CSV table of C-alpha atoms (C1' of nucleotides) in Angstrom, one decimal:
chain,number,residue,atom,x,y,z
M,1,MET,CA,-11.0,-72.0,-22.1
M,2,GLU,CA,-8.3,-69.9,-20.6
M,3,GLN,CA,-9.1,-68.3,-17.2
M,4,TYR,CA,-7.7,-65.1,-15.8
M,5,ARG,CA,-7.1,-64.6,-12.1
M,6,ILE,CA,-7.8,-61.1,-11.0
M,7,LEU,CA,-7.0,-58.9,-8.0
M,8,ILE,CA,-9.5,-56.2,-7.2
M,9,VAL,CA,-8.2,-53.1,-5.3
M,10,ASP,CA,-10.8,-50.6,-4.2
M,11,ASP,CA,-11.6,-49.0,-0.9
M,12,HIS,CA,-15.3,-49.0,-1.4
M,13,PRO,CA,-17.0,-52.3,-0.5
M,14,ILE,CA,-19.8,-51.4,-2.8
M,15,VAL,CA,-17.6,-51.2,-5.8
M,16,ARG,CA,-15.9,-54.5,-4.9
M,17,GLU,CA,-19.2,-56.2,-4.6
M,18,GLY,CA,-20.5,-54.7,-7.8
M,19,LEU,CA,-17.4,-55.8,-9.7
M,20,LYS,CA,-17.8,-59.4,-8.3
M,21,LEU,CA,-21.4,-59.4,-9.4
M,22,ILE,CA,-20.5,-58.1,-12.9
M,23,PHE,CA,-17.8,-60.7,-13.5
M,24,GLU,CA,-19.9,-63.5,-12.0
M,25,THR,CA,-21.4,-64.3,-15.4
M,26,GLU,CA,-18.0,-64.4,-17.1
M,27,LYS,CA,-16.5,-67.7,-16.4
M,28,SER,CA,-13.1,-66.9,-17.8
M,29,ILE,CA,-12.7,-64.2,-15.1
M,30,ILE,CA,-11.9,-65.4,-11.6
M,31,ILE,CA,-11.8,-62.9,-8.7
M,32,GLU,CA,-8.8,-64.4,-7.1
M,33,ASP,CA,-8.5,-61.9,-4.3
M,34,GLU,CA,-9.3,-58.4,-3.2
M,35,ALA,CA,-7.7,-55.5,-1.3
M,36,SER,CA,-9.0,-52.2,0.0
M,37,ASN,CA,-5.9,-50.1,-0.7
M,38,GLY,CA,-2.6,-50.1,-2.4
M,39,ALA,CA,-0.6,-51.3,0.6
M,40,GLU,CA,-2.8,-54.4,1.0
M,41,ALA,CA,-2.6,-55.1,-2.7
M,42,LEU,CA,1.2,-54.8,-2.6
M,43,ALA,CA,1.5,-57.2,0.2
M,44,LEU,CA,-0.7,-59.7,-1.7
M,45,VAL,CA,1.4,-59.3,-4.8
M,46,LEU,CA,4.7,-59.6,-3.0
M,47,ALA,CA,3.5,-62.8,-1.2
M,48,GLU,CA,3.1,-64.6,-4.5
M,49,THR,CA,4.2,-62.7,-7.6
M,50,ASN,CA,2.5,-64.9,-10.2
M,51,LYS,CA,-0.8,-65.3,-8.5
M,52,PHE,CA,-2.6,-62.7,-10.7
M,53,ASP,CA,-3.1,-62.1,-14.4
M,54,LEU,CA,-4.6,-58.7,-13.9
M,55,ILE,CA,-4.9,-56.1,-11.2
M,56,LEU,CA,-8.0,-54.0,-11.3
M,57,LEU,CA,-7.5,-50.9,-9.2
M,58,ASP,CA,-9.0,-47.6,-8.2
M,59,ILE,CA,-6.9,-44.4,-8.0
M,60,SER,CA,-8.1,-42.6,-4.9
M,61,MET,CA,-7.7,-44.8,-1.8
M,62,PRO,CA,-6.6,-44.3,1.7
M,63,VAL,CA,-3.1,-45.4,3.0
M,64,MET,CA,-1.7,-46.0,-0.5
M,65,ASP,CA,-3.4,-44.7,-3.6
M,66,GLY,CA,-3.4,-46.4,-7.0
M,67,ILE,CA,-0.7,-44.3,-8.6
M,68,THR,CA,1.7,-45.0,-5.8
M,69,PHE,CA,0.9,-48.7,-5.9
M,70,LEU,CA,1.7,-48.7,-9.7
M,71,GLU,CA,5.0,-46.9,-9.1
M,72,GLN,CA,5.9,-49.4,-6.4
M,73,LEU,CA,5.3,-52.2,-8.8
M,74,LYS,CA,7.5,-50.5,-11.3
M,75,ASP,CA,10.3,-49.8,-8.8
M,76,ARG,CA,10.3,-53.5,-7.8
M,77,GLY,CA,10.5,-54.6,-11.4
M,78,ILE,CA,7.2,-56.5,-11.0
M,79,SER,CA,5.3,-56.8,-14.3
M,80,ILE,CA,1.6,-57.5,-14.1
M,81,ASN,CA,-1.1,-56.3,-16.3
M,82,THR,CA,-2.9,-53.4,-14.6
M,83,MET,CA,-6.1,-51.8,-15.3
M,84,VAL,CA,-7.2,-48.6,-13.6
M,85,LEU,CA,-10.9,-47.9,-12.9
M,86,THR,CA,-11.6,-44.3,-12.2
M,87,THR,CA,-14.6,-42.1,-11.6
M,88,SER,CA,-13.0,-38.9,-12.7
M,89,ASP,CA,-12.3,-38.0,-16.3
M,90,ASP,CA,-9.6,-35.7,-15.1
M,91,ALA,CA,-6.7,-35.7,-17.6
M,92,ASP,CA,-4.1,-35.4,-14.8
M,93,ASP,CA,-5.3,-38.6,-13.1
M,94,ILE,CA,-5.4,-40.5,-16.4
M,95,GLN,CA,-2.0,-39.3,-17.4
M,96,ALA,CA,-0.6,-40.1,-14.0
M,97,ALA,CA,-2.0,-43.6,-14.2
M,98,LEU,CA,-0.6,-44.3,-17.6
M,99,GLN,CA,2.7,-42.8,-16.7
M,100,ALA,CA,2.9,-45.0,-13.6
M,101,GLY,CA,2.5,-48.0,-15.8
M,102,ALA,CA,-1.2,-48.8,-16.0
M,103,LYS,CA,-2.0,-50.9,-19.1
M,104,SER,CA,-5.6,-49.7,-19.5
M,105,VAL,CA,-7.8,-47.1,-18.0
M,106,LEU,CA,-11.6,-47.3,-17.8
M,107,LEU,CA,-14.2,-45.0,-16.4
M,108,LYS,CA,-16.3,-46.6,-13.7
M,109,ASP,CA,-19.5,-45.6,-15.5
M,110,ALA,CA,-18.6,-47.9,-18.4
M,111,ALA,CA,-21.2,-50.5,-19.4
M,112,ARG,CA,-21.0,-54.0,-18.0
M,113,LYS,CA,-20.1,-55.4,-21.4
M,114,GLU,CA,-17.3,-52.9,-22.0
M,115,MET,CA,-15.9,-53.6,-18.6
M,116,ILE,CA,-15.7,-57.3,-19.2
M,117,GLN,CA,-14.2,-56.7,-22.7
M,118,THR,CA,-11.6,-54.4,-21.3
M,119,VAL,CA,-10.6,-56.8,-18.5
M,120,LEU,CA,-10.2,-59.7,-20.9
M,121,ARG,CA,-8.2,-57.7,-23.4
M,122,THR,CA,-6.0,-56.2,-20.7
M,123,ALA,CA,-5.4,-59.6,-19.1
M,124,LYS,CA,-4.1,-60.7,-22.4
M,125,GLY,CA,-1.6,-57.9,-22.4
M,126,GLU,CA,-3.5,-55.4,-24.6
M,127,SER,CA,-3.7,-51.8,-23.8
M,128,VAL,CA,-7.1,-50.3,-23.8
M,129,LEU,CA,-8.1,-46.7,-23.6
M,130,GLN,CA,-11.6,-45.4,-24.2
M,131,PRO,CA,-11.8,-43.0,-27.2
M,132,GLU,CA,-13.4,-40.5,-24.8
M,133,LEU,CA,-10.3,-40.6,-22.5
M,134,GLN,CA,-8.0,-40.3,-25.5
M,135,HIS,CA,-9.7,-37.1,-26.5
M,136,ILE,CA,-9.4,-35.8,-23.0
M,137,LEU,CA,-5.7,-36.5,-23.0
M,138,GLN,CA,-5.2,-34.9,-26.4
M,139,ALA,CA,-7.1,-31.8,-25.3
M,140,LYS,CA,-4.9,-31.5,-22.3
M,141,ARG,CA,-1.7,-31.9,-24.3
M,142,LYS,CA,-2.9,-29.2,-26.7
M,143,LEU,CA,-3.7,-26.9,-23.8
M,144,GLN,CA,-0.4,-27.4,-22.2
M,145,GLN,CA,1.5,-26.8,-25.5
M,146,ASP,CA,-0.4,-23.7,-26.2
M,147,SER,CA,0.7,-22.3,-22.9
M,148,LEU,CA,4.0,-24.0,-22.5
M,149,LEU,CA,6.1,-22.1,-20.1
M,150,THR,CA,9.9,-22.5,-19.8
M,151,PRO,CA,11.3,-23.8,-16.5
M,152,LYS,CA,12.4,-20.3,-15.5
M,153,GLU,CA,9.0,-18.9,-16.3
M,154,LEU,CA,7.4,-21.5,-14.2
M,155,SER,CA,9.7,-20.7,-11.4
M,156,VAL,CA,8.8,-17.0,-11.6
M,157,LEU,CA,5.1,-17.9,-11.8
M,158,GLY,CA,5.3,-20.0,-8.7
M,159,ARG,CA,6.8,-17.2,-6.7
M,160,ILE,CA,4.2,-14.7,-8.1
M,161,VAL,CA,1.5,-17.0,-6.8
M,162,LYS,CA,3.1,-16.9,-3.4
M,163,GLY,CA,2.9,-13.1,-3.5
M,164,SER,CA,6.6,-12.2,-4.1
M,165,ALA,CA,7.5,-8.9,-5.6
M,166,SER,CA,9.7,-8.7,-8.7
M,167,LYS,CA,12.7,-7.5,-6.7
M,168,GLU,CA,12.4,-10.4,-4.3
M,169,ILE,CA,12.1,-12.9,-7.1
M,170,ALA,CA,15.2,-11.5,-8.7
M,171,LEU,CA,17.2,-11.8,-5.5
M,172,ASP,CA,15.8,-15.3,-5.0
M,173,MET,CA,16.7,-16.5,-8.5
M,174,GLY,CA,20.0,-14.7,-8.8
M,175,ILE,CA,18.9,-12.7,-11.9
M,176,SER,CA,18.1,-9.0,-12.4
M,177,GLU,CA,14.8,-7.5,-11.7
M,178,ARG,CA,14.5,-6.5,-15.3
M,179,THR,CA,14.8,-10.1,-16.4
M,180,VAL,CA,12.1,-11.1,-14.0
M,181,LYS,CA,9.9,-8.6,-15.7
M,182,ALA,CA,10.9,-9.9,-19.1
M,183,HIS,CA,9.8,-13.4,-18.0
M,184,LEU,CA,6.6,-12.0,-16.6
M,185,SER,CA,5.8,-10.3,-19.9
M,186,SER,CA,6.4,-13.6,-21.7
M,187,ILE,CA,4.2,-15.4,-19.2
M,188,TYR,CA,1.4,-12.8,-19.7
M,189,GLN,CA,1.6,-13.2,-23.4
M,190,LYS,CA,1.5,-17.0,-23.3
M,191,LEU,CA,-1.4,-17.1,-20.8
M,192,ASP,CA,-3.2,-14.3,-22.5
M,193,VAL,CA,-3.4,-12.2,-19.3
M,194,GLY,CA,-2.2,-8.7,-18.4
M,195,SER,CA,-1.5,-8.7,-14.7
M,196,ARG,CA,-0.1,-10.7,-11.8
M,197,ALA,CA,-3.6,-11.2,-10.4
M,198,GLU,CA,-4.9,-12.7,-13.6
M,199,ALA,CA,-1.8,-14.8,-14.0
M,200,VAL,CA,-2.2,-16.2,-10.6
M,201,ALA,CA,-5.8,-17.1,-11.3
M,202,CYS,CA,-4.9,-18.7,-14.6
M,203,ALA,CA,-2.0,-20.6,-13.1
M,204,ILE,CA,-4.0,-22.1,-10.3
M,205,VAL,CA,-7.0,-23.1,-12.5
M,206,ARG,CA,-4.8,-24.6,-15.2
M,207,LYS,CA,-2.7,-26.3,-12.5
M,208,LEU,CA,0.5,-24.8,-13.8
M,209,VAL,CA,1.8,-24.5,-10.3
M,210,THR,CA,1.7,-26.8,-7.3
M,211,TYR,CA,-0.1,-25.2,-4.5
J,1,MET,CA,-42.0,-56.6,10.0
J,2,GLU,CA,-42.1,-53.3,8.2
J,3,GLN,CA,-40.6,-53.1,4.8
J,4,TYR,CA,-39.1,-50.0,3.1
J,5,ARG,CA,-39.2,-49.5,-0.7
J,6,ILE,CA,-36.1,-47.8,-2.0
J,7,LEU,CA,-35.1,-46.1,-5.2
J,8,ILE,CA,-31.5,-46.2,-6.1
J,9,VAL,CA,-30.1,-43.4,-8.2
J,10,ASP,CA,-26.5,-43.7,-9.4
J,11,ASP,CA,-24.9,-43.5,-12.8
J,12,HIS,CA,-22.4,-46.3,-12.1
J,13,PRO,CA,-23.8,-49.8,-12.8
J,14,ILE,CA,-21.2,-51.1,-10.4
J,15,VAL,CA,-22.5,-49.1,-7.6
J,16,ARG,CA,-26.1,-50.0,-8.2
J,17,GLU,CA,-25.1,-53.7,-8.4
J,18,GLY,CA,-23.1,-53.4,-5.2
J,19,LEU,CA,-25.9,-51.7,-3.3
J,20,LYS,CA,-28.3,-54.4,-4.4
J,21,LEU,CA,-25.9,-57.1,-3.2
J,22,ILE,CA,-25.5,-55.3,0.1
J,23,PHE,CA,-29.2,-54.9,0.8
J,24,GLU,CA,-30.0,-58.4,-0.4
J,25,THR,CA,-29.4,-59.8,3.1
J,26,GLU,CA,-31.7,-57.2,4.7
J,27,LYS,CA,-35.2,-58.4,4.2
J,28,SER,CA,-36.8,-55.1,5.4
J,29,ILE,CA,-35.2,-53.3,2.5
J,30,ILE,CA,-36.7,-53.7,-1.0
J,31,ILE,CA,-34.9,-52.2,-4.0
J,32,GLU,CA,-38.1,-51.1,-5.7
J,33,ASP,CA,-36.5,-49.3,-8.7
J,34,GLU,CA,-33.3,-47.8,-9.9
J,35,ALA,CA,-32.3,-44.8,-12.1
J,36,SER,CA,-29.0,-43.7,-13.6
J,37,ASN,CA,-29.4,-40.0,-13.1
J,38,GLY,CA,-31.6,-37.3,-11.5
J,39,ALA,CA,-33.9,-36.9,-14.5
J,40,GLU,CA,-34.8,-40.5,-14.7
J,41,ALA,CA,-35.4,-40.6,-10.9
J,42,LEU,CA,-37.6,-37.5,-11.1
J,43,ALA,CA,-39.7,-39.2,-13.8
J,44,LEU,CA,-40.1,-42.3,-11.6
J,45,VAL,CA,-41.1,-40.2,-8.6
J,46,LEU,CA,-43.6,-38.1,-10.5
J,47,ALA,CA,-45.2,-41.2,-12.1
J,48,GLU,CA,-46.1,-42.5,-8.7
J,49,THR,CA,-45.4,-40.2,-5.7
J,50,ASN,CA,-45.9,-42.7,-2.9
J,51,LYS,CA,-44.0,-45.5,-4.4
J,52,PHE,CA,-40.8,-45.0,-2.4
J,53,ASP,CA,-40.0,-44.7,1.3
J,54,LEU,CA,-36.4,-43.6,0.6
J,55,ILE,CA,-34.3,-42.4,-2.3
J,56,LEU,CA,-30.7,-43.3,-2.2
J,57,LEU,CA,-28.8,-41.1,-4.5
J,58,ASP,CA,-25.3,-40.1,-5.8
J,59,ILE,CA,-24.3,-36.5,-6.2
J,60,SER,CA,-22.3,-36.4,-9.4
J,61,MET,CA,-24.3,-37.7,-12.3
J,62,PRO,CA,-24.8,-36.8,-15.9
J,63,VAL,CA,-27.9,-35.1,-17.3
J,64,MET,CA,-29.1,-34.2,-13.8
J,65,ASP,CA,-27.0,-34.3,-10.7
J,66,GLY,CA,-28.2,-35.2,-7.2
J,67,ILE,CA,-28.3,-31.7,-5.9
J,68,THR,CA,-30.5,-30.5,-8.7
J,69,PHE,CA,-32.7,-33.5,-8.3
J,70,LEU,CA,-33.2,-32.7,-4.6
J,71,GLU,CA,-34.0,-29.1,-5.4
J,72,GLN,CA,-36.5,-30.2,-8.0
J,73,LEU,CA,-38.3,-32.3,-5.3
J,74,LYS,CA,-38.3,-29.4,-3.0
J,75,ASP,CA,-39.7,-27.0,-5.7
J,76,ARG,CA,-42.5,-29.5,-6.4
J,77,GLY,CA,-43.4,-29.9,-2.8
J,78,ILE,CA,-42.6,-33.6,-2.8
J,79,SER,CA,-41.5,-34.9,0.5
J,80,ILE,CA,-39.6,-38.2,0.4
J,81,ASN,CA,-36.8,-39.3,2.7
J,82,THR,CA,-33.6,-38.9,0.8
J,83,MET,CA,-30.1,-40.1,1.5
J,84,VAL,CA,-27.1,-39.0,-0.3
J,85,LEU,CA,-24.2,-41.3,-1.0
J,86,THR,CA,-21.0,-39.5,-1.9
J,87,THR,CA,-17.4,-40.4,-2.6
J,88,SER,CA,-16.0,-37.0,-1.7
J,89,ASP,CA,-15.7,-35.7,1.8
J,90,ASP,CA,-15.8,-32.2,0.3
J,91,ALA,CA,-17.6,-29.8,2.7
J,92,ASP,CA,-19.2,-27.9,-0.2
J,93,ASP,CA,-20.8,-31.0,-1.6
J,94,ILE,CA,-22.1,-32.2,1.8
J,95,GLN,CA,-23.4,-28.7,2.6
J,96,ALA,CA,-25.1,-28.4,-0.8
J,97,ALA,CA,-26.8,-31.8,-0.3
J,98,LEU,CA,-28.1,-30.9,3.1
J,99,GLN,CA,-29.2,-27.5,1.9
J,100,ALA,CA,-31.0,-29.0,-1.0
J,101,GLY,CA,-33.0,-31.2,1.4
J,102,ALA,CA,-31.1,-34.4,1.9
J,103,LYS,CA,-32.1,-36.1,5.1
J,104,SER,CA,-28.9,-38.1,5.5
J,105,VAL,CA,-25.4,-38.1,4.0
J,106,LEU,CA,-23.1,-41.1,4.0
J,107,LEU,CA,-19.7,-41.7,2.5
J,108,LYS,CA,-19.5,-44.5,0.0
J,109,ASP,CA,-16.7,-46.1,1.8
J,110,ALA,CA,-18.9,-46.8,4.8
J,111,ALA,CA,-19.1,-50.3,6.1
J,112,ARG,CA,-21.9,-52.6,5.0
J,113,LYS,CA,-23.5,-52.5,8.4
J,114,GLU,CA,-23.4,-48.8,8.8
J,115,MET,CA,-24.9,-48.4,5.3
J,116,ILE,CA,-27.8,-50.7,6.2
J,117,GLN,CA,-28.3,-48.9,9.6
J,118,THR,CA,-28.3,-45.5,7.9
J,119,VAL,CA,-30.8,-46.6,5.3
J,120,LEU,CA,-33.2,-48.0,7.8
J,121,ARG,CA,-33.0,-45.0,10.1
J,122,THR,CA,-33.4,-42.5,7.2
J,123,ALA,CA,-36.3,-44.4,5.8
J,124,LYS,CA,-38.0,-44.0,9.2
J,125,GLY,CA,-37.5,-40.2,8.9
J,126,GLU,CA,-34.4,-39.9,11.0
J,127,SER,CA,-31.5,-37.6,9.9
J,128,VAL,CA,-28.1,-39.3,10.0
J,129,LEU,CA,-24.8,-37.6,9.5
J,130,GLN,CA,-21.4,-39.4,10.2
J,131,PRO,CA,-19.4,-37.7,13.0
J,132,GLU,CA,-16.6,-37.5,10.4
J,133,LEU,CA,-18.8,-35.4,8.1
J,134,GLN,CA,-20.0,-33.3,11.0
J,135,HIS,CA,-16.4,-32.4,11.8
J,136,ILE,CA,-15.7,-31.5,8.2
J,137,LEU,CA,-18.7,-29.2,8.1
J,138,GLN,CA,-17.7,-27.6,11.4
J,139,ALA,CA,-14.2,-27.0,10.2
J,140,LYS,CA,-15.5,-25.4,7.0
J,141,ARG,CA,-17.8,-23.0,9.0
J,142,LYS,CA,-14.9,-22.0,11.2
J,143,LEU,CA,-12.7,-21.4,8.2
J,144,GLN,CA,-15.3,-19.3,6.6
J,145,GLN,CA,-16.0,-17.3,9.8
J,146,ASP,CA,-12.3,-16.6,10.3
J,147,SER,CA,-12.1,-15.0,6.9
J,148,LEU,CA,-15.6,-13.7,6.7
J,149,LEU,CA,-15.8,-11.1,3.9
J,150,THR,CA,-18.7,-8.6,3.6
J,151,PRO,CA,-20.8,-8.8,0.4
J,152,LYS,CA,-19.0,-5.7,-1.0
J,153,GLU,CA,-15.6,-7.2,-0.2
J,154,LEU,CA,-16.6,-10.4,-2.0
J,155,SER,CA,-17.7,-8.4,-4.9
J,156,VAL,CA,-14.4,-6.6,-5.1
J,157,LEU,CA,-12.5,-9.8,-4.6
J,158,GLY,CA,-14.4,-11.4,-7.5
J,159,ARG,CA,-13.4,-8.6,-9.8
J,160,ILE,CA,-9.8,-8.7,-8.6
J,161,VAL,CA,-9.6,-12.4,-9.6
J,162,LYS,CA,-10.8,-11.5,-13.0
J,163,GLY,CA,-8.0,-9.0,-13.3
J,164,SER,CA,-9.8,-5.7,-13.0
J,165,ALA,CA,-8.0,-2.6,-11.9
J,166,SER,CA,-9.2,-0.6,-9.0
J,167,LYS,CA,-10.5,2.2,-11.2
J,168,GLU,CA,-12.5,-0.2,-13.3
J,169,ILE,CA,-14.0,-1.9,-10.2
J,170,ALA,CA,-15.0,1.5,-8.9
J,171,LEU,CA,-16.8,2.4,-12.1
J,172,ASP,CA,-18.4,-1.0,-12.2
J,173,MET,CA,-19.7,-0.8,-8.6
J,174,GLY,CA,-20.6,2.8,-8.6
J,175,ILE,CA,-18.2,3.7,-5.8
J,176,SER,CA,-15.0,5.8,-5.6
J,177,GLU,CA,-11.6,4.3,-6.4
J,178,ARG,CA,-10.6,5.2,-2.9
J,179,THR,CA,-13.4,3.0,-1.4
J,180,VAL,CA,-12.3,0.1,-3.6
J,181,LYS,CA,-8.8,0.5,-2.1
J,182,ALA,CA,-10.3,0.6,1.4
J,183,HIS,CA,-12.2,-2.7,0.7
J,184,LEU,CA,-9.0,-4.1,-0.6
J,185,SER,CA,-7.0,-3.2,2.5
J,186,SER,CA,-9.7,-4.8,4.6
J,187,ILE,CA,-9.6,-8.0,2.5
J,188,TYR,CA,-5.8,-8.1,2.8
J,189,GLN,CA,-6.1,-7.9,6.5
J,190,LYS,CA,-8.8,-10.6,6.8
J,191,LEU,CA,-7.0,-13.0,4.4
J,192,ASP,CA,-3.6,-12.2,5.9
J,193,VAL,CA,-2.1,-11.3,2.5
J,194,GLY,CA,-0.4,-8.2,1.2
J,195,SER,CA,-1.1,-7.9,-2.5
J,196,ARG,CA,-3.7,-8.7,-5.2
J,197,ALA,CA,-1.7,-11.7,-6.4
J,198,GLU,CA,-1.7,-13.3,-3.0
J,199,ALA,CA,-5.4,-12.4,-2.5
J,200,VAL,CA,-6.3,-14.1,-5.7
J,201,ALA,CA,-4.4,-17.3,-4.8
J,202,CYS,CA,-6.1,-17.3,-1.4
J,203,ALA,CA,-9.5,-16.7,-2.8
J,204,ILE,CA,-9.4,-19.5,-5.3
J,205,VAL,CA,-7.9,-22.0,-2.9
J,206,ARG,CA,-10.4,-21.2,-0.1
J,207,LYS,CA,-13.2,-21.1,-2.7
J,208,LEU,CA,-14.3,-17.6,-1.7
J,209,VAL,CA,-15.1,-16.8,-5.3
J,210,THR,CA,-16.8,-18.8,-8.0
J,211,TYR,CA,-14.5,-19.4,-10.9
V,1,DA,C1',32.9,-17.0,-40.4
V,2,DA,C1',28.5,-14.6,-40.6
V,3,DA,C1',23.9,-14.3,-39.4
V,4,DT,C1',19.9,-15.2,-37.0
V,5,DG,C1',17.3,-15.7,-32.8
V,6,DG,C1',16.7,-16.1,-27.9
V,7,DA,C1',18.0,-14.7,-23.2
V,8,DT,C1',19.6,-11.1,-20.1
V,9,DT,C1',20.2,-6.6,-18.7
V,10,DG,C1',20.0,-1.4,-18.1
V,11,DC,C1',17.6,3.0,-18.4
V,12,DC,C1',13.4,5.2,-18.4
V,13,DC,C1',8.5,6.4,-17.6
V,14,DA,C1',3.6,6.4,-17.0
V,15,DA,C1',0.2,4.1,-14.6
V,16,DA,C1',-1.3,1.4,-10.9
V,17,DC,C1',-0.8,-0.1,-6.3
V,18,DG,C1',-0.8,0.0,-1.2
V,19,DT,C1',-1.1,2.9,2.6
V,20,DA,C1',-1.1,6.8,6.0
V,21,DC,C1',-3.7,10.8,7.7
V,22,DA,C1',-8.0,12.7,7.9
V,23,DA,C1',-12.7,14.3,7.2
V,24,DT,C1',-17.7,13.3,6.6
V,25,DA,C1',-22.0,10.9,7.3
V,26,DG,C1',-25.0,7.3,9.0
V,27,DA,C1',-25.9,3.6,12.3
V,28,DT,C1',-25.8,1.7,16.8
V,29,DA,C1',-25.1,1.6,21.6
V,30,DG,C1',-25.1,3.6,26.1
T,1,DC,C1',-28.8,12.8,23.3
T,2,DT,C1',-24.2,11.7,23.0
T,3,DA,C1',-20.6,8.7,21.9
T,4,DT,C1',-18.7,5.2,19.4
T,5,DC,C1',-18.3,2.5,15.3
T,6,DT,C1',-18.4,1.7,10.5
T,7,DA,C1',-18.5,2.9,5.7
T,8,DT,C1',-17.1,6.2,2.3
T,9,DT,C1',-14.3,9.5,0.3
T,10,DG,C1',-10.3,12.9,-0.5
T,11,DT,C1',-5.3,14.1,-0.7
T,12,DA,C1',-0.9,12.7,-0.9
T,13,DC,C1',3.3,9.9,-1.2
T,14,DG,C1',6.6,6.3,-1.8
T,15,DT,C1',6.7,1.8,-4.1
T,16,DT,C1',5.7,-1.5,-7.6
T,17,DT,C1',4.3,-2.7,-12.0
T,18,DG,C1',4.3,-3.3,-16.9
T,19,DG,C1',6.4,-2.2,-20.9
T,20,DG,C1',9.3,0.4,-24.7
T,21,DC,C1',14.0,0.9,-26.6
T,22,DA,C1',18.3,-0.9,-27.0
T,23,DA,C1',22.8,-3.2,-26.0
T,24,DT,C1',25.1,-7.5,-24.9
T,25,DC,C1',26.0,-12.3,-24.8
T,26,DC,C1',25.4,-17.0,-26.3
T,27,DA,C1',23.9,-20.8,-29.2
T,28,DT,C1',22.3,-22.6,-33.4
T,29,DT,C1',22.0,-22.2,-38.3
T,30,DT,C1',23.7,-21.3,-42.8
DNA sequence: AAATGGATTGCCCAAACGTACAATAGATAG
DNA sequence: CTATCTATTGTACGTTTGGGCAATCCATTT
C-alpha cells in the first residue's frame, strides 16, 4: 500500500493534536512533520524539497499566514500538493487560497471521514472542493459581476470613502468634476444606492475598497 | 486528589479530539461529555444539572453559538463554571462572552500547559483572563470612550449609514432638522471627520453601528 | 465609410449639506 | 438664587451634491 508523507501547518497545538489523532487510524497517512506557521513550514520544505507528498495548512497564522506561504512556494517554483484547512467559509479566503495555488480547500468542521478522503485524494494530485464552498464562490462571483465597477469607478469610490469632495477627486485624477459626477451616478446605479453615504456603507460591507 | 468533570462544546471534531489528547495526561481532568453546539450542550446540562464542574466552549458554532448558550444558562439560573475558548482576539467577542457570564476566556493558540492551568483554576471557580486579552479589552474601552457618542447621536449616525437625509431623520426622530444637523456637527467633531461619507466609513470600521 | 455605443465634458438648477450667529429652555453646580 | 452648561431650534448663507440635457471624441461594429 502506498503511503503519503504529510506536513501539518497550524498555529494551534489543539488542531495539530486533533489532526494527528484523526489520521492515526489511517495507515496510509504519515504525519511526517509539523510547523506552527508558514515561515517554519517554508524552512522545512526548503531543507528537503521531496520530503512531503502533501502540505495541510491553516490560513490565519502568525509570522507568515497560509496564503503568503503558498505564494512563496509558487515564487520558488516548488510544486507540492497543498490542502488548506479553514474555519471561515469566507469567499475571499477561499478564493485567495485557490489563487495562491492550493489544490484543495476543506472546512475544519468537516467530518473525520471526509477529511481523510480529501487528504488522500489531494495527496494523489486531485483537486477537491466541497460543494458548499463551490456555492459560496459562485455566489460571490455573481455578486461581484452584478456590481462590477470599472477601474475608474473603483478609484472614485475609494476616494469617496476617504471623504474627498468631487472637486478634489477631479483634481486628483486629472479629470473634470463633471466626469467624477458621471462616474458617481454610474456607481450609484450599479450599487443601487442614491448618495455618497450609502455608497460608502455598501463599498465597505461588500469589500469593494481596501480600507 | 480532586477530579473535575468537564463538558467540551465545539463544532470542530478536530478541536474536540485535540482537547481530549491534551487533557489525557492530566488525571484530575475528566472529559465527562462533549457536544458540537450550544443546543446539544444545553440539553446535556438540563438533563443533569450537577454533572459538570466546568464547561469548555467555543463561541462560533452552528445552531446555537457559545454566547447564546451562556445567556440561556443565565436565564435559567444555572450556575456552572464556564470557560470560553476562542480563535479570535476580537474585543467584541471577548466582551460578549464575559458579559454573557463566561468565567474565563482563553485563546485557542494557548500553550498546552496554560490551557490545563486555566481549566483547573476555572473549575475551582477562579476567573482567568490572559494579560493579552485584558489589554485588548482596555484598548477597546479607550477607543470607545474617545469617541463616545450620545444615544441620540448614535441614533442619527445609524440613519446616516442607511442613507437617510437630514429631513427624513428629523421626521423619524420627532425633532427639527436643525437639531439633526447639530447632532451631526457634534458627531463630526467627535469622530474627527467632516462629512457624512467619512462618518459612515468611520462608524462601520469602528463598529459604532450595527450593520 | 457609416453607425452605434461608451466615455468625457460643459452648463444649469434644485435640493441637500455644513456651518456661523443667536435665542430659548432646562439641568447642574456653586 | 445665580451662573454656567447643555440640548434644541430658528434664520441665513455659501458650498456641495445629484442629475437633466446635450455636444464631443474615440473605439468597435456593420
